[in-house]
Amino acid sequence: MPSVERATRQGWLVWTIAVAIYVAAVFHRTSLGVAGLQAGERFGVGPAALGVFTVLQVGVYALMQIPTGVLVDRFGPRRVLTVAALLMGAGQLLFAVADSYALALVARAVLGSGDAMTWVSLLRLIAGHFPGRQYSVVVSFSGALGAAGNLVSTVPLTLALDNVGWTWTFLAVGLVTAAYSVLAMSKLRDHPAGQEVRAADPVAPRQVLRRVAESWRVPGTRLGFWVHFSTMFGPAVLGLLWGFPYLVEAQGMDPHAASALLGLLVLGGVVGSPVVGALIGRRPEHRMPIVVGYLVSALVVWTVLLSWPGGHVPTPLVAVGLFVLSFGGPASAVAFALARDYNPLRVVGTATGVVNVGGFTATTISALSVGVLLELTRSLGPTTSFRIALIAVVAVLVVGTWRTAVWWRRARGVVFAAEARGEEVPVQLRHRRWDEDLALAA
């Protein structure tokens, strides 16, 4: 893709329109975070069936990542984002009028398909309209704004559901999102005006699979996958579905106070994303220490929340815990930098899609596991039931941390081996005691 020397007014307009679609996607994705209890009553389902909503939506998102990259390469981000807005609007409209569990599942699947197309398309537009030196900053700022979509899905959505009801709330947001596709189609541009870009050739399915396999063999890609797996899912599971029921049912909080407290899951993204993006752009050697620091902090938070005597954790301590967990989003940005640095240019897009699957796979596994455990232990009371069910989140976190440690060491070995051969490496690493013989092993 040809690079631009500076961002133009048109480039900023394109970014503004595209990032608005991404913000809407995050809003729709996290809307069940505060509407989950009403959804259970509306469709007459228990915790396990309620968890399927999130599992289905996030599962569709994960499965769509690599195909979305191919669609963006083939048809351009403008068309893909237009379709994304239409699908999200249609999914939310269907969810508004659904009167059965089966129809509601279809609605969330449609919504998940549209959501899956937004982030990759936004990244491609940023790459096309902004110079390389601004790329990391604009991407990080986009992620921070995306967190605003999560914020709108807490207190404002709770108030709307209480005042105008389920149907009118979701009809309104669905119509606005679908109508926005007209603006996307008319104003978005895949490339700056006057720039000639050769049309992409169709990619055969076998070639896509070959690229996926090639990128997966790279230790940096594996490391990125497990970093995203470990850091992104914790706040996602709480924000997408189980945080609100946990605060209301297990901690006995007022619904409005609970939705306000869930806003802390957004704060870390808003504050941390630009800071982390700027830091890892200037000092890439700090990427993994940031990840390790977050993973250790997350393990401490979950240990405190789930082992507190009596189960009812003081609200200030819950608030601190949610704020710490919210930095999982900014930390997960390290995964995309790893995919970019350790893969050849021809497969960077595919590697990015592979890495992005990691966090949503972890979210799917943990969200479903929590729902099943809640169903099995509901007779024990909500406080005890949630303490047991949320152990599933800790288990996924432990597995992800273990695999991250394994592939961090192997990726370091690749870097040291490349240095020994006199090759240029993306990050200058200092040898540690535990790095002995890594270069020979690589």
Coordinates of C-alpha atoms in Angstrom, one line a residue:
M1 CA 0.0 0.0 0.0
P2 CA 1.5 3.4 -0.9
S3 CA 2.3 5.6 2.1
V4 CA 1.2 9.2 2.5
E5 CA 3.5 12.0 3.6
R6 CA 0.9 13.7 5.8
A7 CA -2.7 13.4 6.8
T8 CA -5.1 15.6 4.9
R9 CA -8.5 17.1 5.9
Q10 CA -10.1 14.4 3.9
G11 CA -8.2 11.8 5.8
W12 CA -9.4 13.1 9.1
L13 CA -13.0 13.2 7.8
V14 CA -12.7 9.6 6.7
W15 CA -11.3 8.6 10.1
T16 CA -14.1 10.4 11.9
I17 CA -16.8 8.6 10.0
A18 CA -15.1 5.2 10.3
V19 CA -14.3 5.5 14.0
A20 CA -18.0 6.4 14.6
I21 CA -18.9 3.1 13.1
Y22 CA -16.4 1.4 15.4
V23 CA -17.8 3.2 18.4
A24 CA -21.3 2.0 17.5
A25 CA -19.9 -1.6 17.1
V26 CA -18.5 -1.5 20.6
F27 CA -21.8 -0.1 22.0
H28 CA -23.8 -2.9 20.3
R29 CA -21.3 -5.6 21.4
T30 CA -21.5 -4.6 25.0
S31 CA -25.1 -3.7 25.2
L32 CA -26.0 -6.9 26.9
G33 CA -23.7 -6.0 29.7
V34 CA -26.5 -4.0 31.4
A35 CA -29.4 -5.6 29.5
G36 CA -28.6 -9.2 30.4
L37 CA -31.0 -9.4 33.3
Q38 CA -33.9 -8.0 31.2
A39 CA -33.0 -10.4 28.4
G40 CA -33.3 -13.3 30.7
E41 CA -36.7 -12.2 31.8
R42 CA -37.9 -11.3 28.2
F43 CA -36.9 -14.6 26.7
G44 CA -37.4 -16.8 29.8
V45 CA -34.0 -18.2 29.9
G46 CA -31.4 -19.0 32.7
P47 CA -27.8 -18.0 33.0
A48 CA -26.4 -20.7 30.7
A49 CA -28.7 -19.8 27.9
L50 CA -28.1 -16.2 28.5
G51 CA -24.4 -16.8 28.2
V52 CA -25.0 -18.3 24.7
F53 CA -25.9 -14.7 23.5
T54 CA -22.4 -13.5 24.2
V55 CA -20.7 -16.8 23.2
L56 CA -22.5 -16.7 19.8
Q57 CA -21.8 -13.1 19.1
V58 CA -18.2 -13.3 20.1
G59 CA -17.7 -16.6 18.4
V60 CA -19.0 -15.2 15.1
Y61 CA -16.7 -12.2 15.6
A62 CA -13.7 -14.5 16.0
L63 CA -14.6 -16.7 13.1
M64 CA -15.0 -13.7 10.8
Q65 CA -11.6 -12.1 11.5
I66 CA -9.6 -13.7 8.7
P67 CA -12.4 -13.7 6.2
T68 CA -12.9 -10.0 6.9
G69 CA -9.3 -9.3 6.1
V70 CA -9.8 -11.0 2.8
L71 CA -13.0 -9.0 2.1
V72 CA -11.2 -5.7 2.9
D73 CA -8.3 -6.6 0.6
R74 CA -10.7 -7.6 -2.2
F75 CA -13.5 -5.0 -2.0
G76 CA -12.0 -2.1 0.1
P77 CA -12.8 -0.9 3.6
R78 CA -15.5 1.6 2.4
R79 CA -17.8 -1.2 1.1
V80 CA -17.0 -3.5 4.1
L81 CA -17.8 -0.8 6.7
T82 CA -21.0 0.1 4.8
V83 CA -22.1 -3.5 5.0
A84 CA -21.0 -3.6 8.7
A85 CA -23.3 -0.7 9.6
L86 CA -26.2 -2.3 7.8
L87 CA -25.7 -5.6 9.5
M88 CA -25.4 -4.1 12.9
G89 CA -28.5 -2.0 12.4
A90 CA -30.5 -4.9 11.1
G91 CA -29.3 -7.2 14.0
Q92 CA -30.3 -4.7 16.6
L93 CA -33.7 -4.0 14.9
L94 CA -34.4 -7.7 14.9
F95 CA -33.3 -8.0 18.6
A96 CA -35.7 -5.2 19.5
V97 CA -38.7 -7.1 18.2
A98 CA -37.6 -10.6 18.9
D99 CA -40.1 -12.4 21.1
S100 CA -38.4 -15.8 21.2
Y101 CA -35.0 -17.0 22.3
A102 CA -34.2 -18.5 18.9
L103 CA -35.0 -15.3 17.0
A104 CA -32.9 -13.3 19.5
L105 CA -29.9 -15.7 18.8
V106 CA -30.2 -15.0 15.1
A107 CA -30.3 -11.3 15.8
R108 CA -27.1 -11.4 17.9
A109 CA -25.4 -13.5 15.2
V110 CA -26.2 -10.9 12.5
L111 CA -25.0 -8.2 14.9
G112 CA -21.8 -10.1 15.5
S113 CA -21.1 -10.4 11.8
G114 CA -21.3 -6.6 11.3
D115 CA -19.2 -6.0 14.4
A116 CA -16.5 -8.3 13.1
M117 CA -16.0 -6.1 10.0
T118 CA -15.3 -2.8 11.8
W119 CA -11.9 -2.9 13.4
V120 CA -9.9 -4.4 10.5
S121 CA -11.6 -2.0 8.1
L122 CA -10.7 0.9 10.4
L123 CA -7.1 -0.1 10.6
R124 CA -6.9 -0.3 6.8
L125 CA -8.3 3.2 6.4
I126 CA -5.9 4.6 8.9
A127 CA -3.0 2.9 7.1
G128 CA -4.1 4.4 3.8
H129 CA -4.8 8.0 5.0
F130 CA -2.1 8.5 7.6
P131 CA 1.7 8.4 7.5
G132 CA 3.6 5.6 9.2
R133 CA 4.8 7.8 12.1
Q134 CA 1.2 8.6 13.0
Y135 CA -0.2 5.1 12.6
S136 CA 0.3 3.8 16.2
V137 CA -1.0 7.1 17.8
V138 CA -4.2 7.2 15.6
V139 CA -4.8 3.5 16.2
S140 CA -4.4 3.9 19.9
F141 CA -6.7 6.9 20.0
S142 CA -9.3 5.0 18.0
G143 CA -9.2 2.3 20.6
A144 CA -9.7 4.8 23.3
L145 CA -12.7 6.3 21.5
G146 CA -14.1 2.8 21.0
A147 CA -14.1 2.5 24.8
A148 CA -16.6 5.4 24.7
G149 CA -19.1 3.0 23.0
N150 CA -18.7 0.8 26.0
L151 CA -19.4 3.8 28.3
V152 CA -22.6 4.7 26.5
S153 CA -23.8 1.1 27.0
T154 CA -23.7 1.4 30.7
V155 CA -25.6 4.3 32.5
P156 CA -27.2 5.9 29.4
L157 CA -28.5 2.5 28.1
T158 CA -29.7 1.5 31.6
L159 CA -31.7 4.8 31.8
A160 CA -33.1 4.3 28.3
L161 CA -34.2 0.7 29.1
D162 CA -35.9 1.9 32.3
N163 CA -37.7 4.9 30.7
V164 CA -38.7 3.8 27.2
G165 CA -38.4 0.1 27.4
W166 CA -36.6 -2.7 25.5
T167 CA -38.3 -2.4 22.1
W168 CA -38.0 1.3 21.6
T169 CA -34.5 1.5 22.9
F170 CA -33.1 -1.1 20.5
L171 CA -35.3 0.1 17.6
A172 CA -33.8 3.6 18.0
V173 CA -30.1 2.5 18.1
G174 CA -30.7 0.0 15.3
L175 CA -32.3 2.6 13.0
V176 CA -29.5 5.1 13.6
T177 CA -26.8 2.6 12.9
A178 CA -28.4 1.3 9.7
A179 CA -29.0 4.9 8.5
Y180 CA -25.3 5.7 9.1
S181 CA -24.4 3.3 6.3
V182 CA -25.5 5.9 3.8
L183 CA -22.9 8.4 5.1
A184 CA -20.3 5.7 5.1
M185 CA -20.9 4.8 1.5
S186 CA -21.0 8.4 0.3
K187 CA -18.1 9.9 2.3
L188 CA -15.6 7.2 3.0
R189 CA -12.6 6.8 0.6
D190 CA -10.3 3.8 0.6
H191 CA -7.3 5.9 -0.4
P192 CA -6.5 9.6 -0.5
A193 CA -7.7 11.5 -3.6
G194 CA -5.3 11.3 -6.5
Q195 CA -3.5 8.2 -5.3
E196 CA -3.5 5.3 -7.8
V197 CA -3.8 1.9 -6.2
R198 CA -3.9 -1.4 -8.1
A199 CA -7.0 -3.4 -7.6
A200 CA -6.6 -6.4 -5.4
D201 CA -6.7 -9.8 -7.1
P202 CA -9.1 -12.5 -5.7
V203 CA -7.5 -14.7 -3.1
A204 CA -8.1 -18.4 -3.4
P205 CA -9.3 -20.2 -0.1
R206 CA -6.2 -22.5 -0.3
Q207 CA -3.9 -19.5 -0.4
V208 CA -5.7 -18.0 2.6
L209 CA -5.1 -21.2 4.6
R210 CA -1.5 -21.3 3.5
R211 CA -1.0 -17.7 4.8
V212 CA -2.6 -18.6 8.1
A213 CA -0.4 -21.6 8.5
E214 CA 2.7 -19.6 7.6
S215 CA 1.9 -16.8 10.1
W216 CA 1.0 -19.3 12.8
R217 CA 4.5 -21.0 12.5
V218 CA 6.1 -17.6 13.5
P219 CA 6.8 -17.5 17.3
G220 CA 6.0 -13.8 17.3
T221 CA 2.5 -14.6 16.0
R222 CA 1.9 -17.3 18.7
L223 CA 3.1 -14.9 21.3
G224 CA 0.7 -12.2 20.0
F225 CA -2.2 -14.7 20.0
W226 CA -1.6 -15.7 23.7
V227 CA -1.0 -12.0 24.7
H228 CA -4.4 -11.1 23.2
F229 CA -5.9 -14.2 24.7
S230 CA -4.7 -13.4 28.2
T231 CA -5.2 -9.6 28.4
M232 CA -8.4 -8.8 26.5
F233 CA -10.9 -11.3 27.8
G234 CA -11.2 -10.4 31.5
P235 CA -12.8 -6.9 31.1
A236 CA -14.7 -8.2 28.0
V237 CA -16.4 -11.0 29.9
L238 CA -17.5 -8.5 32.6
G239 CA -18.5 -5.7 30.3
L240 CA -20.2 -7.9 27.7
L241 CA -22.4 -10.0 30.1
W242 CA -21.5 -11.1 33.6
G243 CA -20.3 -7.9 35.3
F244 CA -23.7 -6.4 35.8
P245 CA -25.4 -9.5 37.2
Y246 CA -22.4 -10.1 39.4
L247 CA -22.6 -6.6 40.9
V248 CA -26.4 -6.6 41.3
E249 CA -27.1 -10.3 42.3
A250 CA -23.8 -11.3 44.1
Q251 CA -22.8 -8.0 45.6
G252 CA -26.3 -6.6 46.2
M253 CA -25.8 -3.3 44.4
D254 CA -28.5 -1.0 43.0
P255 CA -28.7 -1.4 39.2
H256 CA -27.9 2.2 38.4
A257 CA -24.9 2.1 40.8
A258 CA -23.7 -1.1 39.2
S259 CA -23.9 0.3 35.7
A260 CA -22.0 3.3 36.8
L261 CA -19.3 1.1 38.4
L262 CA -19.0 -0.9 35.2
G263 CA -18.0 2.4 33.5
L264 CA -14.6 1.9 35.3
L265 CA -14.0 -0.9 32.8
V266 CA -13.9 1.8 30.1
L267 CA -11.7 4.3 32.0
G268 CA -8.6 2.2 31.7
G269 CA -9.1 1.9 27.9
V270 CA -9.7 5.7 27.5
V271 CA -6.7 6.6 29.6
G272 CA -4.4 3.7 28.9
S273 CA -4.7 3.2 25.2
P274 CA -3.0 6.4 24.0
V275 CA -0.4 6.1 26.7
V276 CA 0.5 2.5 26.0
G277 CA 0.4 3.1 22.2
A278 CA 2.9 6.0 22.5
L279 CA 5.1 4.1 24.9
I280 CA 5.4 0.9 22.8
G281 CA 5.9 2.9 19.7
R282 CA 8.9 4.7 21.2
R283 CA 10.2 1.9 23.5
P284 CA 9.2 -1.5 22.0
E285 CA 11.3 -3.3 24.6
H286 CA 8.7 -2.4 27.2
R287 CA 5.9 -4.3 25.5
M288 CA 6.2 -7.6 27.3
P289 CA 6.9 -6.1 30.7
I290 CA 3.7 -4.1 30.4
V291 CA 1.8 -7.4 29.6
V292 CA 3.4 -9.3 32.4
G293 CA 2.6 -6.4 34.9
Y294 CA -1.0 -6.5 33.8
L295 CA -1.3 -10.3 34.1
V296 CA 0.1 -10.4 37.6
S297 CA -2.2 -7.5 38.6
A298 CA -5.2 -9.3 37.1
L299 CA -4.4 -12.5 39.0
V300 CA -4.2 -10.5 42.3
V301 CA -7.5 -8.8 41.6
W302 CA -9.4 -12.0 40.9
T303 CA -7.8 -13.7 44.0
V304 CA -9.0 -10.8 46.2
L305 CA -12.5 -10.6 44.7
L306 CA -13.2 -14.4 44.9
S307 CA -11.6 -15.1 48.2
W308 CA -13.0 -12.1 50.2
P309 CA -14.5 -13.4 53.5
G310 CA -18.3 -13.7 53.2
G311 CA -18.3 -12.9 49.5
H312 CA -19.5 -9.3 49.8
V313 CA -16.5 -7.3 48.7
P314 CA -16.4 -3.6 49.8
T315 CA -17.5 -1.4 47.0
P316 CA -14.3 0.7 46.9
L317 CA -12.3 -2.5 46.5
V318 CA -14.5 -3.7 43.7
A319 CA -14.0 -0.3 42.0
V320 CA -10.3 -0.6 42.3
G321 CA -10.4 -4.1 40.9
L322 CA -12.5 -3.2 37.9
F323 CA -10.2 -0.2 37.2
V324 CA -7.1 -2.5 37.2
L325 CA -8.8 -5.1 35.0
S326 CA -9.8 -2.3 32.5
F327 CA -6.1 -2.0 31.5
G328 CA -6.4 -5.3 29.7
G329 CA -7.6 -3.5 26.6
P330 CA -4.6 -1.3 26.3
A331 CA -2.3 -4.2 27.1
S332 CA -3.8 -6.2 24.3
A333 CA -2.5 -3.7 21.8
V334 CA 0.9 -5.2 22.3
A335 CA -0.3 -8.3 20.5
F336 CA -0.9 -6.4 17.2
A337 CA 2.5 -4.8 17.4
L338 CA 4.1 -8.3 17.7
A339 CA 2.2 -9.5 14.7
R340 CA 3.4 -6.6 12.7
D341 CA 7.0 -6.8 13.7
Y342 CA 7.6 -10.5 13.4
N343 CA 5.9 -11.4 10.1
P344 CA 6.7 -10.7 6.5
L345 CA 4.7 -7.8 5.0
R346 CA 2.7 -10.2 2.7
V347 CA 1.2 -12.0 5.7
V348 CA 0.9 -9.2 8.3
G349 CA -2.8 -8.8 7.7
T350 CA -3.4 -12.5 8.1
A351 CA -1.3 -12.6 11.2
T352 CA -3.2 -9.7 12.7
G353 CA -6.5 -11.6 12.1
V354 CA -5.0 -14.7 13.8
V355 CA -3.9 -12.7 16.8
N356 CA -7.3 -11.0 17.1
V357 CA -8.9 -14.4 17.4
G358 CA -7.1 -15.0 20.6
G359 CA -8.9 -12.7 22.9
F360 CA -12.3 -13.5 21.5
T361 CA -11.6 -17.2 21.9
A362 CA -10.8 -16.7 25.5
T363 CA -14.0 -14.5 25.9
T364 CA -16.1 -17.2 24.4
I365 CA -14.7 -20.0 26.5
S366 CA -15.0 -18.1 29.8
A367 CA -18.4 -16.5 29.2
L368 CA -19.9 -19.9 28.4
S369 CA -18.2 -21.6 31.3
V370 CA -19.4 -18.9 33.8
G371 CA -23.0 -19.4 32.5
V372 CA -22.9 -23.1 32.8
L373 CA -21.4 -23.0 36.4
L374 CA -24.0 -20.4 37.4
E375 CA -26.7 -22.8 36.2
L376 CA -25.3 -25.7 38.1
T377 CA -24.7 -23.8 41.4
R378 CA -27.8 -21.5 41.5
S379 CA -29.2 -23.4 44.5
L380 CA -26.2 -22.2 46.6
G381 CA -27.4 -18.6 46.3
P382 CA -26.1 -15.8 44.0
T383 CA -23.0 -14.8 46.1
T384 CA -21.6 -18.3 46.4
S385 CA -22.7 -19.2 42.9
F386 CA -20.8 -16.3 41.3
R387 CA -17.7 -17.0 43.4
I388 CA -17.6 -20.5 42.0
A389 CA -18.6 -19.6 38.4
L390 CA -16.0 -16.8 38.1
I391 CA -13.2 -19.3 38.9
A392 CA -13.6 -20.2 35.2
V393 CA -12.3 -16.7 34.4
V394 CA -9.3 -17.3 36.6
A395 CA -8.6 -20.7 35.0
V396 CA -8.6 -19.2 31.5
L397 CA -6.3 -16.4 32.8
V398 CA -3.9 -18.9 34.3
V399 CA -3.7 -21.0 31.0
G400 CA -3.2 -17.8 29.0
T401 CA -0.5 -16.6 31.3
W402 CA 1.3 -19.9 31.1
R403 CA 1.2 -20.0 27.3
T404 CA 2.3 -16.4 27.1
A405 CA 5.4 -17.2 29.2
V406 CA 6.2 -20.2 27.0
W407 CA 6.0 -18.2 23.7
W408 CA 7.7 -15.1 25.1
R409 CA 10.7 -17.2 25.8
R410 CA 10.7 -18.8 22.4
A411 CA 10.2 -15.5 20.6
R412 CA 13.2 -14.1 22.6
G413 CA 15.2 -17.1 21.3
V414 CA 14.3 -16.2 17.7
V415 CA 15.5 -12.6 18.3
F416 CA 18.8 -13.7 19.8
A417 CA 19.4 -16.1 17.0
A418 CA 18.8 -13.4 14.4
E419 CA 21.2 -11.1 16.2
A420 CA 23.8 -13.8 16.2
R421 CA 23.5 -14.1 12.5
G422 CA 23.9 -10.3 12.1
E423 CA 20.3 -9.7 11.1
E424 CA 18.3 -6.6 11.9
V425 CA 15.8 -7.2 14.7
P426 CA 12.6 -5.2 15.6
V427 CA 13.5 -5.0 19.3
Q428 CA 16.9 -4.9 21.1
L429 CA 16.6 -7.3 24.0
R430 CA 18.9 -7.6 27.0
H431 CA 20.1 -11.1 27.9
R432 CA 18.8 -12.5 31.1
R433 CA 19.8 -15.5 33.1
W434 CA 16.8 -17.4 31.9
D435 CA 17.8 -16.7 28.3
E436 CA 20.8 -19.1 28.4
D437 CA 21.0 -21.4 25.4
L438 CA 17.9 -19.8 23.8
A439 CA 19.7 -18.8 20.7
L440 CA 21.0 -22.3 20.2
A441 CA 17.5 -23.7 20.8
A442 CA 16.0 -21.4 18.2

